[in-house]
Coordinates of C-alpha atoms in Angstrom, one line a residue:
Chain A
M1 CA -20.0 -24.5 25.7
A2 CA -23.2 -24.4 24.8
L3 CA -25.4 -28.3 25.0
P4 CA -25.6 -30.1 21.6
Q5 CA -28.6 -28.4 19.7
T6 CA -30.5 -30.4 17.0
T7 CA -33.6 -28.4 16.4
A8 CA -33.9 -26.0 13.8
E9 CA -34.4 -23.0 16.6
A10 CA -30.2 -23.7 16.8
S11 CA -30.6 -20.9 14.4
T12 CA -30.4 -18.1 16.6
P13 CA -31.8 -14.4 15.4
P14 CA -28.5 -12.7 14.1
L15 CA -28.3 -10.2 17.5
R16 CA -26.7 -12.8 19.2
S17 CA -23.5 -11.2 20.6
A18 CA -19.8 -12.4 19.9
L19 CA -20.1 -13.3 23.1
Q20 CA -21.8 -15.7 23.3
P21 CA -20.4 -19.2 21.8
R22 CA -21.5 -20.1 18.8
R23 CA -24.1 -23.0 19.0
Q24 CA -24.3 -25.1 16.7
G25 CA -20.5 -24.5 15.6
A26 CA -19.6 -24.7 18.4
Q27 CA -19.4 -29.1 18.2
V28 CA -19.3 -29.6 14.9
R29 CA -16.1 -26.8 14.0
T30 CA -13.7 -29.4 14.6
G31 CA -9.9 -28.4 16.7
A32 CA -8.3 -30.9 13.9
L33 CA -9.4 -29.4 10.6
R34 CA -8.5 -25.8 12.5
W35 CA -4.9 -26.0 13.1
L36 CA -4.9 -27.9 9.5
L37 CA -6.5 -24.7 8.3
L38 CA -4.1 -22.1 10.4
G39 CA -1.0 -23.6 11.1
P40 CA 0.6 -23.4 7.1
A41 CA -0.2 -19.3 7.7
L42 CA 0.7 -19.1 10.6
L43 CA 4.4 -20.8 9.9
I44 CA 4.5 -18.6 7.0
V45 CA 3.5 -15.1 9.1
M46 CA 6.0 -16.5 11.9
A47 CA 9.0 -17.3 9.7
T48 CA 8.4 -13.3 7.2
V49 CA 7.5 -11.4 10.1
L50 CA 8.4 -13.1 13.5
Y51 CA 12.2 -14.1 12.4
P52 CA 13.3 -10.8 11.2
L53 CA 11.1 -9.0 13.7
V54 CA 13.3 -10.9 16.3
S55 CA 16.9 -11.0 14.3
S56 CA 16.7 -7.1 13.7
L57 CA 16.3 -6.2 17.2
I58 CA 19.2 -9.0 18.0
T59 CA 21.2 -7.1 15.8
S60 CA 20.6 -3.5 16.7
F61 CA 21.9 -4.2 19.7
R62 CA 25.8 -5.7 17.7
D63 CA 28.7 -3.6 15.9
W64 CA 28.3 -5.2 12.5
R65 CA 29.5 -4.1 9.3
L66 CA 28.8 -6.3 6.1
I67 CA 31.6 -5.1 4.5
Y68 CA 34.4 -6.3 6.6
S69 CA 32.8 -9.2 7.6
P70 CA 30.0 -11.6 6.8
T71 CA 29.1 -13.1 10.5
P72 CA 27.7 -10.7 13.1
G73 CA 30.3 -8.7 15.3
P74 CA 30.5 -8.0 19.1
F75 CA 27.6 -6.6 20.8
V76 CA 27.9 -3.1 21.5
G77 CA 24.8 -2.8 23.9
L78 CA 22.8 0.4 23.4
A79 CA 25.7 2.4 21.5
N80 CA 23.9 2.1 18.6
Y81 CA 20.6 3.5 19.6
A82 CA 23.2 6.7 21.2
R83 CA 24.5 7.0 17.9
A84 CA 21.2 8.1 16.3
F85 CA 20.5 11.0 18.6
T86 CA 23.8 12.2 17.7
D87 CA 24.4 11.5 13.6
G88 CA 23.8 14.3 11.5
G89 CA 22.4 12.1 8.8
F90 CA 19.6 10.9 10.9
L91 CA 18.2 13.9 12.8
N92 CA 18.0 15.5 9.2
S93 CA 16.1 12.3 8.0
L94 CA 14.0 12.9 11.0
R95 CA 13.0 16.6 10.2
V96 CA 12.8 15.5 6.3
S97 CA 10.1 12.8 7.6
T98 CA 8.1 14.9 9.7
E99 CA 8.2 18.0 7.0
Y100 CA 6.9 15.8 4.3
L101 CA 4.4 13.9 7.1
F102 CA 2.6 17.9 7.4
I103 CA 2.8 18.5 3.6
S104 CA 1.5 15.7 2.4
V105 CA -0.9 15.4 5.3
T106 CA -2.5 18.5 4.9
L107 CA -2.5 18.8 0.8
T108 CA -4.2 15.7 0.7
L109 CA -6.8 16.2 3.4
L110 CA -7.4 19.3 1.7
I111 CA -7.3 18.4 -1.9
G112 CA -9.3 15.3 -1.4
L113 CA -12.6 17.7 0.3
G114 CA -11.6 19.9 -2.3
I115 CA -12.6 16.5 -4.7
A116 CA -15.8 15.4 -2.5
L117 CA -17.6 18.5 -2.7
L118 CA -17.5 18.9 -6.2
L119 CA -18.6 15.5 -6.8
A120 CA -21.0 15.3 -4.0
K121 CA -23.9 15.4 -6.0
P122 CA -25.0 12.5 -7.7
T123 CA -25.3 13.8 -11.6
R124 CA -24.4 11.3 -14.0
L125 CA -21.1 13.1 -14.9
N126 CA -19.9 12.8 -11.4
I127 CA -21.0 9.3 -10.8
F128 CA -18.2 8.1 -13.7
A129 CA -15.5 10.9 -12.7
R130 CA -16.5 8.8 -9.5
T131 CA -15.2 5.5 -10.9
L132 CA -12.1 7.1 -12.0
L133 CA -10.8 8.5 -8.8
I134 CA -9.4 4.9 -8.0
L135 CA -7.2 4.4 -11.4
P136 CA -4.1 7.0 -9.4
F137 CA -4.2 5.0 -6.6
A138 CA -3.4 2.0 -7.8
V139 CA -0.1 3.4 -10.3
A140 CA 3.0 2.0 -8.9
P141 CA 4.7 4.4 -6.3
V142 CA 8.2 4.6 -9.2
L143 CA 5.3 5.2 -12.0
K144 CA 3.9 8.1 -9.4
G145 CA 7.3 9.3 -9.2
Y146 CA 8.8 9.3 -13.0
S147 CA 5.1 10.7 -14.1
W148 CA 5.6 14.0 -11.8
R149 CA 9.5 14.6 -12.8
F150 CA 8.4 14.0 -15.8
M151 CA 5.7 16.9 -15.8
L152 CA 7.8 19.1 -13.7
D153 CA 11.0 18.6 -16.5
P154 CA 12.0 22.5 -16.9
D155 CA 12.2 21.3 -21.0
A156 CA 9.7 18.3 -21.4
G157 CA 7.1 19.3 -18.6
V158 CA 4.3 20.2 -19.6
Y159 CA 2.7 21.5 -15.7
S160 CA 6.3 23.2 -15.4
R161 CA 5.4 25.2 -19.1
L162 CA 2.2 26.0 -17.6
I163 CA 3.2 27.1 -14.5
G164 CA 5.7 29.4 -16.1
A165 CA 3.1 30.6 -18.6
V166 CA 1.5 31.7 -15.9
V167 CA 3.6 33.1 -13.5
P168 CA 6.9 34.0 -15.9
P169 CA 8.9 34.5 -13.1
L170 CA 8.7 30.4 -12.5
K171 CA 9.8 29.7 -16.6
G172 CA 12.1 27.3 -16.4
Y173 CA 11.9 27.3 -12.6
L174 CA 14.0 23.1 -11.6
W175 CA 11.4 22.1 -9.5
L176 CA 13.5 19.2 -8.2
G177 CA 16.2 21.1 -7.7
H178 CA 15.5 23.4 -4.3
E179 CA 14.8 22.2 -1.2
F180 CA 11.3 22.7 -0.7
S181 CA 9.9 22.3 -3.8
A182 CA 11.8 18.9 -4.4
L183 CA 9.7 17.8 -1.1
L184 CA 6.4 19.4 -2.5
A185 CA 7.1 17.6 -6.0
I186 CA 7.7 14.4 -4.1
A187 CA 4.3 15.0 -1.8
M188 CA 2.3 16.1 -4.5
S189 CA 3.0 12.5 -6.1
E190 CA 1.6 11.2 -4.1
V191 CA -1.6 13.3 -3.3
W192 CA -2.2 12.4 -6.7
G193 CA -2.6 8.6 -5.6
W194 CA -4.0 9.3 -2.3
A195 CA -6.6 12.6 -2.6
P196 CA -8.9 10.7 -4.6
L197 CA -9.4 8.2 -2.4
F198 CA -10.1 10.0 0.1
A199 CA -12.6 11.7 -1.8
L200 CA -14.9 8.4 -2.3
M201 CA -14.5 8.2 1.6
F202 CA -15.5 11.6 2.4
I203 CA -18.2 11.5 -0.5
G204 CA -19.6 8.2 0.9
A205 CA -19.3 10.5 4.3
L206 CA -21.3 13.3 3.0
G207 CA -23.8 11.2 2.0
S208 CA -25.0 9.5 4.9
I209 CA -25.4 13.4 6.1
P210 CA -29.6 13.9 5.8
A211 CA -30.6 16.6 3.6
E212 CA -33.1 17.9 5.9
T213 CA -30.2 19.2 8.2
T214 CA -28.8 20.9 5.9
E215 CA -32.3 22.1 4.9
A216 CA -33.2 23.5 8.3
A217 CA -30.2 25.2 8.9
R218 CA -30.9 27.2 5.6
V219 CA -34.4 28.1 6.7
D220 CA -32.9 29.5 9.6
G221 CA -30.9 31.8 7.6
A222 CA -27.1 30.0 7.9
T223 CA -24.8 30.9 4.9
N224 CA -23.0 27.9 3.4
T225 CA -19.9 29.0 4.9
Q226 CA -21.2 28.4 8.7
I227 CA -23.6 25.2 7.2
F228 CA -19.9 24.0 5.9
F229 CA -17.7 24.5 9.2
R230 CA -21.0 23.7 11.6
I231 CA -22.5 20.8 9.7
T232 CA -20.6 19.1 7.2
L233 CA -17.4 19.5 8.8
P234 CA -18.2 18.1 12.2
L235 CA -19.6 15.3 10.4
L236 CA -17.0 14.1 8.4
A237 CA -14.6 14.2 11.8
P238 CA -14.4 10.8 12.2
V239 CA -13.6 10.0 8.5
I240 CA -11.1 12.4 8.7
Y241 CA -9.2 11.2 12.0
I242 CA -9.1 7.5 10.4
V243 CA -8.0 9.1 6.6
A244 CA -5.5 11.6 8.2
L245 CA -3.5 8.0 10.2
L246 CA -3.9 6.4 6.9
K247 CA -1.6 9.2 5.2
I248 CA 0.4 9.2 8.4
I249 CA 1.6 5.8 8.4
S250 CA 2.3 5.7 4.3
A251 CA 4.6 9.1 4.7
L252 CA 6.6 7.9 7.7
K253 CA 7.1 5.0 4.4
M254 CA 7.8 7.2 1.6
F255 CA 10.8 5.6 -0.6
D256 CA 10.0 4.7 -3.6
Q257 CA 9.6 8.4 -5.0
V258 CA 12.7 9.7 -3.3
V259 CA 14.7 7.3 -5.3
T260 CA 12.7 7.9 -8.9
M261 CA 12.8 11.7 -8.3
T262 CA 15.0 13.4 -6.5
G263 CA 17.8 10.6 -4.9
G264 CA 17.6 12.3 -1.6
G265 CA 18.9 15.6 -2.7
P266 CA 19.3 18.5 -3.4
G267 CA 22.1 17.7 -0.9
N268 CA 20.2 16.1 1.5
S269 CA 16.8 17.5 1.6
T270 CA 14.5 15.0 0.7
Q271 CA 16.2 12.3 2.9
T272 CA 13.4 10.5 4.4
L273 CA 13.5 8.1 7.1
Y274 CA 12.8 5.2 4.8
Y275 CA 15.6 6.1 2.5
Y276 CA 18.1 6.7 5.4
V277 CA 17.8 3.7 6.6
Y278 CA 17.8 2.2 3.3
Q279 CA 21.6 3.8 2.4
L280 CA 22.5 2.9 5.9
A281 CA 22.3 -0.8 5.3
F282 CA 21.8 -1.3 1.4
R283 CA 24.6 1.0 0.4
N284 CA 27.2 1.7 3.9
L285 CA 26.5 -2.1 4.5
D286 CA 26.1 -0.9 8.3
M287 CA 23.7 -3.8 9.7
G288 CA 24.0 -3.1 13.3
Y289 CA 23.5 1.2 13.3
A290 CA 20.6 0.5 10.4
S291 CA 19.0 -2.0 12.5
A292 CA 18.7 0.0 15.9
V293 CA 17.4 3.1 13.2
S294 CA 14.7 1.3 11.7
Y295 CA 13.8 0.4 15.3
L296 CA 12.9 4.1 15.9
L297 CA 11.0 3.8 13.3
V298 CA 9.2 0.8 14.0
V299 CA 8.3 2.8 17.1
V300 CA 6.9 5.6 15.5
M301 CA 4.9 3.7 13.6
G302 CA 3.9 1.7 16.4
L303 CA 2.0 4.9 17.8
F304 CA 0.3 5.7 15.1
A305 CA -0.4 1.8 14.5
V306 CA -2.2 1.9 17.8
L307 CA -4.7 4.5 17.2
Y308 CA -5.5 3.2 13.5
V309 CA -6.1 -0.2 14.7
R310 CA -8.3 1.0 18.0
V311 CA -10.6 3.0 15.1
L312 CA -10.9 -0.8 13.6
L313 CA -11.7 -2.3 16.5
R314 CA -14.6 0.0 17.0
E315 CA -15.8 -0.9 13.9
H316 CA -15.3 -4.6 14.3
Chain B
M1 CA -6.4 14.4 -11.4
A2 CA -7.0 12.0 -15.1
F3 CA -4.6 14.6 -16.7
P4 CA -1.1 12.7 -15.8
L5 CA -2.9 9.4 -16.8
L6 CA -3.9 10.9 -19.9
W7 CA -0.6 13.0 -20.3
M8 CA 1.9 9.4 -19.9
L9 CA -0.6 7.9 -22.2
L10 CA -0.2 10.6 -24.9
T11 CA 3.7 10.5 -24.4
A12 CA 3.9 7.0 -25.2
F13 CA 3.1 7.3 -28.5
K14 CA 5.4 10.6 -29.2
T15 CA 8.6 11.1 -31.0
Q16 CA 11.4 12.3 -28.8
A17 CA 10.7 16.3 -30.5
D18 CA 6.9 15.6 -29.8
T19 CA 7.7 15.2 -26.5
Y20 CA 10.1 17.6 -25.6
S21 CA 8.0 20.1 -27.1
P22 CA 4.2 19.4 -25.1
K23 CA 1.6 19.5 -27.5
L24 CA -1.6 17.7 -27.8
F25 CA -1.8 17.1 -31.3
F26 CA 0.9 14.9 -33.2
Q27 CA 1.7 12.0 -35.3
P28 CA 1.4 9.0 -33.1
T29 CA 4.1 6.1 -33.6
L30 CA 4.7 2.9 -32.2
D31 CA 8.5 2.8 -31.9
N32 CA 8.7 3.4 -28.2
F33 CA 6.9 0.8 -27.8
R34 CA 9.4 -1.5 -30.1
A35 CA 12.1 0.4 -28.3
V36 CA 10.9 -0.6 -25.2
F37 CA 10.6 -4.3 -26.0
S38 CA 13.5 -5.0 -28.1
N39 CA 17.3 -5.1 -26.4
P40 CA 18.9 -3.3 -24.5
I41 CA 15.9 -3.0 -22.6
F42 CA 13.9 -5.8 -23.4
L43 CA 11.0 -5.1 -21.8
G44 CA 9.1 -8.4 -22.8
S45 CA 11.8 -10.3 -19.8
H46 CA 11.0 -8.1 -16.9
V47 CA 7.3 -8.5 -17.5
W48 CA 8.1 -12.4 -17.4
V49 CA 9.6 -11.7 -14.2
S50 CA 6.9 -9.7 -12.3
A51 CA 4.3 -12.1 -14.0
L52 CA 6.1 -15.2 -12.5
V53 CA 6.3 -13.2 -8.9
S54 CA 2.8 -12.0 -8.5
F55 CA 1.6 -14.7 -9.5
M56 CA 3.4 -16.8 -7.1
T57 CA 2.8 -14.2 -4.6
V58 CA -1.2 -14.6 -4.9
A59 CA -1.0 -18.5 -5.5
I60 CA 0.1 -18.8 -1.4
T61 CA -1.3 -15.4 0.0
V62 CA -5.3 -16.7 -1.3
P63 CA -5.6 -20.4 -0.2
L64 CA -3.6 -20.1 3.1
G65 CA -5.1 -16.7 3.8
A66 CA -8.5 -17.7 2.8
A67 CA -8.1 -21.0 5.7
A68 CA -6.5 -18.8 8.4
A69 CA -9.3 -16.4 7.8
Y70 CA -11.8 -18.6 8.1
V71 CA -10.9 -20.3 11.3
I72 CA -10.2 -17.0 13.1
S73 CA -14.1 -15.7 11.7
R74 CA -15.4 -19.1 12.6
H75 CA -13.8 -20.9 15.3
R76 CA -13.6 -20.4 18.8
F77 CA -10.3 -21.3 20.6
R78 CA -8.4 -19.2 23.1
G79 CA -6.5 -16.3 21.7
R80 CA -8.4 -16.0 18.5
E81 CA -8.5 -12.0 19.4
T82 CA -4.6 -11.6 20.1
L83 CA -3.7 -13.5 17.3
S84 CA -6.3 -11.6 14.9
L85 CA -5.2 -8.4 16.4
L86 CA -1.2 -9.2 16.4
I87 CA -1.8 -10.2 12.6
L88 CA -3.0 -6.6 11.9
M89 CA -0.2 -5.0 13.4
T90 CA 2.3 -6.7 10.9
Q91 CA 1.2 -4.2 8.2
F92 CA 2.5 -1.3 10.4
I93 CA 5.9 -3.2 10.7
P94 CA 8.2 -1.0 8.2
A95 CA 9.5 -3.3 5.2
V96 CA 13.6 -2.3 6.2
V97 CA 13.2 -4.6 9.4
V98 CA 12.2 -7.5 7.4
A99 CA 14.7 -6.4 4.6
I100 CA 17.7 -6.1 6.7
P101 CA 17.6 -9.5 8.5
F102 CA 16.4 -11.4 5.1
F103 CA 19.2 -9.7 2.9
T104 CA 22.4 -11.4 5.4
L105 CA 20.3 -14.2 5.3
F106 CA 19.7 -14.4 1.7
R107 CA 23.2 -13.7 0.8
S108 CA 24.5 -17.1 2.6
L109 CA 21.8 -19.0 1.0
N110 CA 22.5 -17.6 -2.3
L111 CA 19.1 -16.5 -2.5
I112 CA 19.6 -12.9 -3.5
D113 CA 18.5 -11.8 -7.1
T114 CA 15.9 -14.9 -7.2
A115 CA 12.4 -15.2 -7.6
T116 CA 12.3 -17.3 -5.1
G117 CA 13.5 -15.0 -2.8
L118 CA 11.5 -12.2 -3.8
V119 CA 8.3 -14.4 -3.1
I120 CA 9.2 -14.7 0.2
L121 CA 9.7 -11.2 1.3
Y122 CA 6.5 -10.4 -0.6
L123 CA 4.9 -12.9 1.6
S124 CA 6.0 -10.9 4.8
F125 CA 3.3 -8.4 4.0
A126 CA 0.8 -10.4 1.7
L127 CA 0.1 -13.2 3.6
P128 CA -1.8 -11.0 6.8
Y129 CA -3.1 -9.0 4.7
A130 CA -4.8 -11.2 2.6
I131 CA -6.2 -12.9 6.4
W132 CA -7.2 -9.7 7.8
L133 CA -9.2 -8.9 4.6
L134 CA -10.7 -12.2 4.1
R135 CA -12.0 -12.6 8.0
G136 CA -14.1 -9.2 7.0
F137 CA -15.8 -11.0 4.0
F138 CA -16.4 -14.4 6.7
D139 CA -17.4 -12.6 9.0
A140 CA -20.0 -10.4 7.1
L141 CA -20.8 -14.0 5.5
P142 CA -24.6 -14.8 8.0
V143 CA -23.3 -18.1 10.2
E144 CA -26.7 -19.6 10.0
V145 CA -26.4 -20.5 6.5
E146 CA -23.2 -22.7 7.6
E147 CA -25.5 -23.7 10.5
A148 CA -28.2 -24.4 8.3
S149 CA -25.9 -26.5 6.5
F150 CA -24.8 -28.8 9.9
I151 CA -28.3 -29.5 10.6
D152 CA -28.8 -31.3 7.3
G153 CA -26.0 -33.3 8.5
C154 CA -23.4 -31.9 6.3
N155 CA -19.7 -32.4 8.2
E156 CA -17.6 -29.0 8.5
V157 CA -15.3 -30.1 5.5
Q158 CA -18.6 -30.1 3.4
T159 CA -19.8 -27.3 4.4
L160 CA -16.4 -25.6 3.4
R161 CA -16.8 -27.2 0.5
Y162 CA -20.6 -26.6 -1.0
V163 CA -21.7 -23.3 1.5
T164 CA -19.0 -21.5 2.5
I165 CA -16.3 -21.1 -0.5
P166 CA -19.1 -20.7 -3.0
L167 CA -20.3 -17.4 -1.0
I168 CA -16.8 -16.0 -0.4
M169 CA -15.6 -16.1 -4.0
P170 CA -16.3 -12.5 -4.2
G171 CA -13.1 -11.9 -1.4
I172 CA -11.0 -14.2 -2.7
L173 CA -11.4 -12.8 -6.0
V174 CA -10.4 -9.3 -4.2
S175 CA -7.6 -9.7 -1.9
A176 CA -6.3 -11.8 -4.9
V177 CA -6.1 -8.8 -6.9
F178 CA -4.4 -7.1 -3.7
A179 CA -1.8 -9.3 -3.4
F180 CA -0.9 -9.6 -7.0
I181 CA -1.1 -5.3 -7.1
S182 CA 1.1 -4.8 -4.1
A183 CA 4.0 -7.6 -5.8
W184 CA 3.5 -6.1 -9.2
N185 CA 4.2 -2.3 -7.9
E186 CA 6.4 -2.9 -5.2
F187 CA 9.7 -1.0 -5.4
F188 CA 11.8 -2.1 -1.8
F189 CA 12.6 -5.3 -1.7
A190 CA 12.9 -5.6 -5.3
L191 CA 15.6 -2.8 -5.3
I192 CA 17.2 -4.6 -2.3
L193 CA 17.3 -8.1 -4.3
A194 CA 17.1 -7.3 -7.8
R195 CA 20.9 -8.0 -9.6
S196 CA 20.3 -9.0 -13.0
N197 CA 18.3 -11.9 -13.5
T198 CA 15.0 -11.1 -11.9
Q199 CA 14.5 -7.2 -12.0
T200 CA 10.7 -6.8 -11.9
L201 CA 9.1 -4.0 -14.0
P202 CA 9.5 -0.8 -11.3
I203 CA 13.5 -1.8 -11.6
A204 CA 13.1 -2.1 -15.1
I205 CA 12.0 1.3 -15.8
Q206 CA 14.5 3.4 -13.7
G207 CA 17.1 1.6 -16.1
I208 CA 15.2 3.3 -19.0
S209 CA 17.9 6.3 -19.1
G210 CA 19.7 7.8 -21.8
A211 CA 22.8 9.8 -21.5
K212 CA 21.1 12.9 -20.2
G213 CA 18.5 11.5 -17.9
P214 CA 15.3 9.2 -18.7
E215 CA 14.3 9.3 -22.2
W216 CA 10.9 10.2 -21.3
Q217 CA 8.8 8.6 -24.3
Q218 CA 9.9 5.4 -23.8
V219 CA 9.7 5.7 -20.1
A220 CA 5.8 6.6 -20.7
A221 CA 5.5 3.6 -23.1
A222 CA 7.0 1.0 -20.5
S223 CA 4.6 3.2 -18.3
M224 CA 1.6 1.8 -19.6
V225 CA 2.5 -1.9 -20.1
V226 CA 2.8 -1.9 -16.3
M227 CA -0.1 0.5 -15.3
V228 CA -3.2 -1.0 -18.1
P229 CA -3.0 -4.2 -16.5
I230 CA -3.2 -3.2 -12.7
M231 CA -6.4 -0.3 -13.7
V232 CA -8.2 -2.6 -15.5
M233 CA -7.7 -5.2 -12.4
S234 CA -9.1 -2.2 -10.0
L235 CA -12.2 -1.4 -11.9
F236 CA -13.2 -4.6 -11.9
I237 CA -13.0 -4.5 -8.3
R238 CA -13.5 -0.7 -7.3
R239 CA -16.5 -1.7 -5.4
Y240 CA -14.3 -3.1 -2.3
F241 CA -11.6 -0.8 -3.0
V242 CA -11.9 1.6 -0.4
E243 CA -12.3 -1.2 2.2
G244 CA -9.5 -2.6 1.1
I245 CA -7.3 0.0 1.5
T246 CA -8.4 1.1 5.0
V247 CA -8.5 -3.1 5.3
G248 CA -12.6 -2.3 6.9
A249 CA -11.6 1.2 8.6
V250 CA -14.3 3.1 6.6
K251 CA -17.9 1.2 6.1

């Protein structure tokens, strides 16, 4: 640790690296206060995160059907995990979640980019429009589901009527009654929240592209398309990477709108992983197997989480 | 993008007939709001439950989160970075993993269908999130300000009180709003725990169904009650919104 300093030179310039101990703070910030301030939060995090994480892991090696017994059953080794790979319901939910992930991530990025390019010029109207961009995100996911279900309702839905007017064969089409369009509708309800937010991030990144770059390219005879693909897109790449990861993680958690829009149907075509685990645990009360499947979900999400956290740490 | 919001707003003031023949211009009515605030839906009681649970979540999350974030940002101790990373990683744990053990535990403790049970579950994601978000605010605060206060002879508690806390207020506000929104909008835990006493608003809205499915104009009216306070709060902290969602990944 650094020697005690009492002179005014102690406040070193802000260039100090994080690896050097803080000279002043070293002896002033005391250990007693440290644990007093950190303790309560740590205790709660351990009780609400660490405990269930360990408990779920233990349960995942047991046979425990809450219908038959209020206490955990015998250990069955890896049987619950083995069961998942031959369970049609689980494999189906894996497929649904993967499809959903691709649909929603692609749509969010494309629409987000579209909005960003539309509002890129800082006119007064655009700046006002940007303010509105965060609003859909704050809407409760349950309500996102309900508003889209309402707008796609074949009788009362304003969107389904508009689409029917433009494309007559789709008049009265049951959007939530067909496998692919139901998944698409769920994706749209989420895209509506995320795309504007991503647009804001893209606008921020677009703003950091110097005007000289694009002008120089134009002078050299580049077309708009070339400028977009050769300059704009590569410079946006880091932001696109971050938001794609963020969207993947959120897509894997899709649950709320499945409940409010489709209930997993038609058939089991919109049963996402989250929804399937929910069914196993809180409908079938098959706690052992549900824990095992939820741990498989932990592994999948963990992979993307590690990638995301790596970006975060680069920023810090 | 704003159209669905506008459409829900309009629908909230429509009669059933106007709802089912989509019109832009109509004779507005307040009947839907009357309907959802009276029996059998009785939205008022759900607003109370939601507000109670959200405020309790904020009241625990923000002070404890700020205290922990301060220590992680300003103190040097062994395992600091590891701890900080673990706290961040909790954000990526699926809620189902947390829900299963607590569900079985709460059944034996009689905490199913209680506000306490719900708040405990909400702390599992709200507290680590607040710690990480506030850490960003502390890190952005130049340490020299605090050091100047130490040089003037203040001890750490005095410095916190007169220098650090006043300067970190924006961060406190932002994390309070985020904690509130996350609890207010939460659906998964509420669906598992709520029976009849502690149905939060998102659960209550599920119940607004006639014989032929949801009464859309009533759903729209109830949605407005849920959405409007959240929108006002969001606009209030819009400068920090993107940073809050990405926990600081996009600067």
